[in-house]
Tab-separated table of C-alpha atoms in Angstrom:
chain	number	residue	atom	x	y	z
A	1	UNK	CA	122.835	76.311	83.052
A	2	UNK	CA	121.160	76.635	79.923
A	3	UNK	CA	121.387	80.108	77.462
A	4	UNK	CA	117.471	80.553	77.636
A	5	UNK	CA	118.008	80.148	81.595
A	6	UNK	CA	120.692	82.328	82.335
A	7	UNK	CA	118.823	85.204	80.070
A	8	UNK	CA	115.587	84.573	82.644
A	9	UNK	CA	117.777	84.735	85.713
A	10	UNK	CA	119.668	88.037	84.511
A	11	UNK	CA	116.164	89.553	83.557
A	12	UNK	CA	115.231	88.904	87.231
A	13	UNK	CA	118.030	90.090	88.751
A	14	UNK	CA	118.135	93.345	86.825
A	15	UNK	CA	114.313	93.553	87.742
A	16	UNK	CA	114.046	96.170	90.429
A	17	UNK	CA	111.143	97.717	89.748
A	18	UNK	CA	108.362	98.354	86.927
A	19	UNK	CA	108.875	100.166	84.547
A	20	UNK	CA	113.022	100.118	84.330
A	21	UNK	CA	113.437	101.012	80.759
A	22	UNK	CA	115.396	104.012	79.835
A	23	UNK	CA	112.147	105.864	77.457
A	24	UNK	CA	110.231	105.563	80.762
A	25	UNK	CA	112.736	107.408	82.660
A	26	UNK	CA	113.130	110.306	79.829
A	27	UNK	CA	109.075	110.257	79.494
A	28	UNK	CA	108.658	110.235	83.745
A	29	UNK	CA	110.801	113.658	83.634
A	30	UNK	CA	108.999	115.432	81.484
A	31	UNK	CA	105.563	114.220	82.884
A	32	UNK	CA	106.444	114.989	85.943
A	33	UNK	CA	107.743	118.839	84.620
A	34	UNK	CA	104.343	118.744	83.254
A	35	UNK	CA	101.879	118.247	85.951
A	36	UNK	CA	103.786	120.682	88.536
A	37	UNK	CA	103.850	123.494	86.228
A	38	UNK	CA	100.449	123.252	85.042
A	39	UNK	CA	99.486	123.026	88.937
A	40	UNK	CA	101.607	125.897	89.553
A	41	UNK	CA	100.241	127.322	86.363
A	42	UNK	CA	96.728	127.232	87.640
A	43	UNK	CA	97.393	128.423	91.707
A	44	UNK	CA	99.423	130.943	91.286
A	45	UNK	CA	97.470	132.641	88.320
A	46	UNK	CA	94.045	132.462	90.124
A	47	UNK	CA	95.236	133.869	93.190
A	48	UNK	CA	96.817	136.094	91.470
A	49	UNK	CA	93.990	137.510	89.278
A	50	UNK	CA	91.392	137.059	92.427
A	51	UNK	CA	93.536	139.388	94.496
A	52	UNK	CA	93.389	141.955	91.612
A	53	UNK	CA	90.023	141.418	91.472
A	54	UNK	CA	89.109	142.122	95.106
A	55	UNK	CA	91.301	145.413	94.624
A	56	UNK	CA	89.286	146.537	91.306
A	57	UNK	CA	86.679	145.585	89.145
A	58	UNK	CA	88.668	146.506	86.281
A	59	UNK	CA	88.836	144.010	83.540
A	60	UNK	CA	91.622	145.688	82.055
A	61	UNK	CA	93.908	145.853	85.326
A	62	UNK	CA	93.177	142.182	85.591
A	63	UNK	CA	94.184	140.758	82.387
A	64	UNK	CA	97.570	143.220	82.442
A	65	UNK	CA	98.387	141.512	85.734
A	66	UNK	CA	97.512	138.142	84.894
A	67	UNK	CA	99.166	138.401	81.373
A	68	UNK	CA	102.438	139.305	83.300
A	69	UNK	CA	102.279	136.429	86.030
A	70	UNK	CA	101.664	133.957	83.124
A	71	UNK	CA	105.017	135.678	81.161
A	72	UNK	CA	106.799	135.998	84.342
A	73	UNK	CA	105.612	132.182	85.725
A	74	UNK	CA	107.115	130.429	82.738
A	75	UNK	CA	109.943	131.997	82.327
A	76	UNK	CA	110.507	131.167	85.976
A	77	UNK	CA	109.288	127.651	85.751
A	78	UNK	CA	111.461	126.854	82.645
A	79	UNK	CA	114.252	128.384	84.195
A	80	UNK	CA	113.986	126.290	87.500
A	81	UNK	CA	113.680	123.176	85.812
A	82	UNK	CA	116.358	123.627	83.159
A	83	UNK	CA	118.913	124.619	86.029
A	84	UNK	CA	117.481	121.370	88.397
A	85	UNK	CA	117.459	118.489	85.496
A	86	UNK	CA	120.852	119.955	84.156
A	87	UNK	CA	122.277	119.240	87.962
A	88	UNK	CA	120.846	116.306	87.675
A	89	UNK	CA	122.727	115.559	84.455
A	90	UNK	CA	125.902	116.372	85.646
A	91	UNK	CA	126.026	114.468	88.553
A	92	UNK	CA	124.726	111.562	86.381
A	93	UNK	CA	127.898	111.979	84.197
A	94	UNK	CA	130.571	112.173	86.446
A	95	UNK	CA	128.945	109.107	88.062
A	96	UNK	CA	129.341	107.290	84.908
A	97	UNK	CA	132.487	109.052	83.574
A	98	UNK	CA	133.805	107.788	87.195
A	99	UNK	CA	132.413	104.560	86.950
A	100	UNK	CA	134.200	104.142	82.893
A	101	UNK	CA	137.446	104.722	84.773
A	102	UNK	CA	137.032	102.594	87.621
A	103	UNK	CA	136.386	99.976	84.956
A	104	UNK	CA	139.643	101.242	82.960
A	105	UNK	CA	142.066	100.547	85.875
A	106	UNK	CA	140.369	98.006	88.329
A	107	UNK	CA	138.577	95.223	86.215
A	108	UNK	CA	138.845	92.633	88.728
A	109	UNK	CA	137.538	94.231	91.480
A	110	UNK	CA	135.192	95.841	89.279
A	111	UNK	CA	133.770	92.339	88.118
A	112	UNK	CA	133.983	91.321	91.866
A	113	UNK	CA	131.656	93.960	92.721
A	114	UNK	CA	129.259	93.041	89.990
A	115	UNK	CA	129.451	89.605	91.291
A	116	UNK	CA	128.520	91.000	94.730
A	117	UNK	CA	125.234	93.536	93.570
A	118	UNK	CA	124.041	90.286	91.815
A	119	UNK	CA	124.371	88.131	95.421
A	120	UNK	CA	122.862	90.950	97.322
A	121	UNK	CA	119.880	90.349	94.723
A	122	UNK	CA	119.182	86.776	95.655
A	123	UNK	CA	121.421	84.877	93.823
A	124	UNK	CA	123.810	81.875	94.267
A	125	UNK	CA	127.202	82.768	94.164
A	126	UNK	CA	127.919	80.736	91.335
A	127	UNK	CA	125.141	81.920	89.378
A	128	UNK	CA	126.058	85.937	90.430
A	129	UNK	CA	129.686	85.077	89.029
A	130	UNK	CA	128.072	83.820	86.025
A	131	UNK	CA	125.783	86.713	85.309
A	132	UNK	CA	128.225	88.962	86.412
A	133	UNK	CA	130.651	87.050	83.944
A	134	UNK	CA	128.227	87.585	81.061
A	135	UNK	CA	127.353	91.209	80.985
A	136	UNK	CA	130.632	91.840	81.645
A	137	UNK	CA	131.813	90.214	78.046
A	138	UNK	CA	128.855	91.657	76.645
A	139	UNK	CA	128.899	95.399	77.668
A	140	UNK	CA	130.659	96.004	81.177
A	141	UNK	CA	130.107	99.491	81.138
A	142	UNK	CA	126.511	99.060	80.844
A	143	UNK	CA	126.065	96.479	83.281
A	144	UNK	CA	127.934	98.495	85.954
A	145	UNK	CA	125.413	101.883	84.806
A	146	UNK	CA	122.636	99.506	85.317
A	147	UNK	CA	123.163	97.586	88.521
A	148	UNK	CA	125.478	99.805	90.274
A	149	UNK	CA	124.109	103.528	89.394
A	150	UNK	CA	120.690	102.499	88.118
A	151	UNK	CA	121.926	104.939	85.148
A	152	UNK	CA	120.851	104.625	81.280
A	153	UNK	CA	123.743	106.035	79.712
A	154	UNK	CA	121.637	106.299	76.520
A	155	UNK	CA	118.648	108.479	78.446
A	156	UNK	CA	119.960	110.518	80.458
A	157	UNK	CA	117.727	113.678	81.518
A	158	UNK	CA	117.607	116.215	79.307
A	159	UNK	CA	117.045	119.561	80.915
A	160	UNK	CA	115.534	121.398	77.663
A	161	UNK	CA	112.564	119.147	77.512
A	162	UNK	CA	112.304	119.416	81.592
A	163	UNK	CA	112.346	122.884	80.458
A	164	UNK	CA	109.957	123.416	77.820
A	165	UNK	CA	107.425	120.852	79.305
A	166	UNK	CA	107.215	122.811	82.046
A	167	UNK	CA	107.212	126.342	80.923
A	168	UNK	CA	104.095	124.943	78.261
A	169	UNK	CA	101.975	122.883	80.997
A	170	UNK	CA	102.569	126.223	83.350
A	171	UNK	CA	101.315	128.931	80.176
A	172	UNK	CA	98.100	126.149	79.678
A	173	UNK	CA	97.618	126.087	83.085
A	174	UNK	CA	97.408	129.683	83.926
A	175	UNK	CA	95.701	130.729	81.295
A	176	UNK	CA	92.512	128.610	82.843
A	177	UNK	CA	91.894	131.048	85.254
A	178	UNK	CA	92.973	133.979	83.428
A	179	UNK	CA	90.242	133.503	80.929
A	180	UNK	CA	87.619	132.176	83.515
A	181	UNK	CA	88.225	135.610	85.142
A	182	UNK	CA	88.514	138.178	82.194
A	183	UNK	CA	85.234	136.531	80.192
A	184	UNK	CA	82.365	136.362	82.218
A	185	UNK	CA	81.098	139.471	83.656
A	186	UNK	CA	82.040	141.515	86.640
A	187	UNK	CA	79.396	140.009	88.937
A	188	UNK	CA	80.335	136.421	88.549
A	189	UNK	CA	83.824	136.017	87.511
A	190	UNK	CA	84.853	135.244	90.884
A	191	UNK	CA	82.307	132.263	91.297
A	192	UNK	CA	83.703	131.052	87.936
A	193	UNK	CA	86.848	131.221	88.222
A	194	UNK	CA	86.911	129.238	91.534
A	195	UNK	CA	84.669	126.521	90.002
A	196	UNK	CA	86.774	126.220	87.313
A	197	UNK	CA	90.215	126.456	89.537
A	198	UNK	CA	88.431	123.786	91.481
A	199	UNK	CA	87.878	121.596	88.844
A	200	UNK	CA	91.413	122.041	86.990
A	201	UNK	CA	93.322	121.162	90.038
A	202	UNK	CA	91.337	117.973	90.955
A	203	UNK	CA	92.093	116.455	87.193
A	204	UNK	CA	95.750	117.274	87.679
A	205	UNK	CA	95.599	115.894	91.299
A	206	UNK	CA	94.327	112.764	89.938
A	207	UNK	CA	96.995	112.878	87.261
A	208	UNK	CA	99.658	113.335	89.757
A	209	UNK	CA	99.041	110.304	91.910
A	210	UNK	CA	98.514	108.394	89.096
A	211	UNK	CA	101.811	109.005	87.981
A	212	UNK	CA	103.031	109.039	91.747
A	213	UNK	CA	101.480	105.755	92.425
A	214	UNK	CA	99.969	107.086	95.075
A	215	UNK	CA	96.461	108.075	96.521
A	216	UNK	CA	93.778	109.673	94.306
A	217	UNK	CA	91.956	111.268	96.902
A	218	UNK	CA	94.551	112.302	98.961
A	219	UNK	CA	96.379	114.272	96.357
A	220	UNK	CA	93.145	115.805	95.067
A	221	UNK	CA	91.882	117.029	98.390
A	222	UNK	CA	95.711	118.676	99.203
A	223	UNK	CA	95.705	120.651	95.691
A	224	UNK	CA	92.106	121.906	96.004
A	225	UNK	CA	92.274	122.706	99.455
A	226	UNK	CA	95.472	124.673	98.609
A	227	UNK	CA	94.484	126.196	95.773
A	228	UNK	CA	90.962	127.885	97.463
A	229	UNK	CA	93.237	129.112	100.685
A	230	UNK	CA	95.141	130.724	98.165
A	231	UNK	CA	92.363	132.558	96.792
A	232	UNK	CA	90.986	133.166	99.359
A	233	UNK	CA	93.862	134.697	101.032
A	234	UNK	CA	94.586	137.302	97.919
A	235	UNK	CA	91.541	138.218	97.602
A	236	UNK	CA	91.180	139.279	100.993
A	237	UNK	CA	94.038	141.209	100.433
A	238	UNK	CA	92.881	142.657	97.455
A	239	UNK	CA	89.957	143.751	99.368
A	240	UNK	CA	91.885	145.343	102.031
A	241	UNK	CA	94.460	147.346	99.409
A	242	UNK	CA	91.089	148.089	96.943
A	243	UNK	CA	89.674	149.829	100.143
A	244	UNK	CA	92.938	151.342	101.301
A	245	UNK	CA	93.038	152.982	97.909
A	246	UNK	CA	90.282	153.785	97.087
């Protein structure tokens, strides 16, 4: 087998999905950080400033509140995500701290198993040995990460940018509906503030299945149905509390 052959076949047998690359993996965390909290960003602040705003007409008592669930909603966000992606990041390095020491005491059955990942991919025996043979001389660890733990030792997660991705796309999220509440006046804030909640979450619906692979329309219709029971649901209770109160 020729050198410009056996770097095809390896490239194929390593293929096991698009894209595999290690930026894509650190760029999919933080996009994905991203487009939840600004989702969350935008629900949970308009239903939040809609049920103060059935309570009161008060522009005042709505900005206070909705200034507070922004503070309180990133905080929370970036907090969540930080303590997920650093689990995440743990795990991944025991896996390959394990796998380093496996590869320490047991290289035989270590390159055996490479061998069989590489057969269970499609390929000859011989040519699985040979592959196997070859990434082991060139960087066994790596090969192991790769095939075995579909790890990039060189990208793993990183729970700050999880972290700060989220707690931004959450703060530019919320403040959507904040404003669109606060600004125009009393009589039609409500009306634009669910036009404008309506909107938001359809482009990050879109956004989401795009980066989900999944259905456009689908995802849309769930967010902005979800997000308009929520509103409507708080504002009802706002309603009910304003009255109690009053």
């Amino acid at each position: 087998m020729s050198e410009q052959t056996l770097d095809r076949t390896v490239a194929a047998a390593a293929h096991t999905g698009e894209p595999h690359g290690g930026g894509h993996s650190g760029r999919a965390n933080w996009l994905r950080a991203g487009v939840l909290g600004a989702n969350d960003g935008i629900v949970s602040t308009a239903a939040l400033v809609v049920g103060v705003a059935g309570a009161t007409t008060s522009t005042v008592a709505i900005l206070a509140a909705g200034t507070a669930g922004v503070v309180a909603g990133a905080v929370s966000m970036a907090l969540g995500e930080y303590v997920s992606v650093s689990t995440q990041r743990d795990t991944e390095r025991s896996l390959l701290a394990h796998e380093r020491r496996e590869l320490e005491e047991f290289p035989e059955q270590e390159l055996e198993e490479l061998t069989t990942l590489y057969r269970a991919k499609g390929l000859s025996e011989a040519t699985a040995r040979l592959v196997a043979q070859e990434l082991t001389a060139k960087d066994a660890f790596a090969a192991h990460a790769e095939a075995e733990l579909h790890i990039d030792p060189e990208a793993l997660t990183d729970p700050w940018q999880a972290a700060g991705a989220s707690a931004v796309s959450f703060t530019i999220g919320a403040l959507l509906p904040l404003l669109a509440m606060v600004l125009p006046p009393p009589g039609s804030r409500i009306a634009v503030t669910v036009v404008a909640v309506v909107l938001a979450l359809a482009v990050t619906g879109a956004v989401s299945a795009r980066l989900g692979s999944a259905a456009v329309g689908r995802a849309v219709s769930r967010l902005v149905a979800g997000g308009l029971l929520a509103m409507a649901v708080t504002y009802g209770i706002g309603q009910l509390v304003g009255t109690a109160l009053g």
